[in-house]
Coordinates of C-alpha atoms in Angstrom, one line a residue:
M907 CA 144.8 77.9 104.3
P908 CA 144.6 81.4 105.8
S909 CA 147.8 83.5 106.0
A910 CA 149.1 84.0 109.5
K911 CA 149.3 87.7 110.4
S912 CA 150.9 89.2 113.4
P913 CA 148.8 91.6 115.5
R914 CA 149.6 95.1 115.1
G915 CA 148.5 98.4 116.7
K916 CA 146.3 100.9 114.9
T917 CA 145.5 104.5 115.8
C918 CA 141.9 104.8 116.9
D919 CA 140.3 108.1 115.8
A920 CA 137.4 107.7 118.2
I921 CA 139.7 107.4 121.3
L922 CA 141.7 110.4 119.9
G923 CA 138.5 112.3 119.8
I924 CA 137.5 111.5 123.4
I925 CA 141.0 112.4 124.6
A926 CA 140.8 115.6 122.6
E927 CA 137.5 116.5 124.3
G928 CA 139.0 115.8 127.8
Q929 CA 142.1 118.1 126.9
E930 CA 139.7 120.8 125.8
I931 CA 137.9 120.7 129.1
M932 CA 141.1 120.8 131.0
D933 CA 142.3 123.8 128.9
E934 CA 139.1 125.8 128.7
V935 CA 137.1 125.2 132.0
D936 CA 138.3 127.5 134.8
N937 CA 135.9 126.3 137.5
E938 CA 137.7 123.3 139.2
A939 CA 134.5 121.5 140.1
L940 CA 133.1 121.7 136.6
R941 CA 136.6 120.7 135.1
D942 CA 136.8 117.6 137.4
A943 CA 133.2 116.5 136.3
G944 CA 134.1 117.1 132.7
I945 CA 137.3 115.0 133.0
L946 CA 135.4 112.2 134.7
A947 CA 132.9 112.3 131.9
A948 CA 135.6 112.0 129.2
A949 CA 137.2 109.2 131.0
Q950 CA 133.9 107.4 131.3
A951 CA 133.3 107.9 127.5
A952 CA 136.7 106.3 126.9
E953 CA 135.8 103.3 129.2
H954 CA 132.5 102.8 127.6
Y955 CA 134.1 102.8 124.1
E956 CA 136.7 100.2 125.3
I957 CA 133.9 98.1 126.9
A958 CA 132.0 98.1 123.6
R959 CA 135.2 97.1 121.6
Y960 CA 136.3 94.4 124.0
G961 CA 132.8 93.0 124.3
T962 CA 132.5 92.7 120.5
L963 CA 136.0 91.2 120.1
R964 CA 135.2 88.6 122.9
A965 CA 132.0 87.7 121.1
W966 CA 133.8 87.2 117.9
A967 CA 136.5 85.1 119.5
E968 CA 133.8 82.9 120.9
L969 CA 132.3 82.4 117.5
L970 CA 135.7 81.5 116.2
G971 CA 136.5 79.1 119.0
Q972 CA 139.5 81.0 120.2
A973 CA 139.4 80.0 123.9
E974 CA 142.6 81.8 124.9
A975 CA 141.5 85.0 123.3
V976 CA 138.1 84.7 124.9
E977 CA 139.8 84.3 128.3
L978 CA 142.1 87.3 127.8
L979 CA 139.4 89.5 126.4
S980 CA 137.1 88.5 129.3
E981 CA 139.7 89.6 131.7
T982 CA 140.3 92.9 130.0
L983 CA 136.6 93.5 129.7
A984 CA 136.1 92.9 133.5
E985 CA 139.0 95.4 134.1
E986 CA 137.3 98.1 131.9
K987 CA 134.0 97.5 133.6
H988 CA 135.7 97.8 137.1
A989 CA 137.4 101.1 136.0
D990 CA 134.0 102.4 134.8
Q991 CA 132.4 101.5 138.2
L992 CA 135.2 103.3 140.0
L993 CA 134.7 106.5 137.9
T994 CA 131.0 106.3 138.5
S995 CA 131.7 106.0 142.3
I996 CA 133.9 109.1 142.2
A997 CA 131.3 111.1 140.2
D998 CA 128.5 110.0 142.5
G999 CA 130.7 110.5 145.6
G1000 CA 130.4 114.3 145.2
V1001 CA 132.1 115.4 142.0
N1002 CA 128.9 115.8 140.0
E1003 CA 127.1 117.5 142.9
S1004 CA 130.0 119.9 143.4
A1005 CA 129.9 120.8 139.7
T1006 CA 126.2 121.8 140.0
E1007 CA 126.6 124.1 142.9
R1008 CA 126.3 127.7 142.0
P1009 CA 128.4 130.3 143.8
L1010 CA 126.5 132.9 145.7
T1011 CA 126.6 136.3 143.9
A1012 CA 126.6 139.7 145.7
D1013 CA 123.2 141.4 145.4

């Protein structure tokens, strides 16, 4: 009989790295438009990581016949995908374009 273990949290080095990248962008990029695009990119990297993890966990729960876990993970996965879509909409709504605009220089 398998031993019952309580769920516990664990520090995720990958997410910490993504957060550090976002912080570096905020600290080092002076151009507001570039900084906004960089922050959005870091946020999407975090969402993509979470989507991959929750998708994998849901697949495992399905294989193990854990219907309640499948339902909860499916809901969480849908929320993460929605967040990614919102970030894409913001980026496509002008943030990325603004970041590529070059200021005019005096000749």
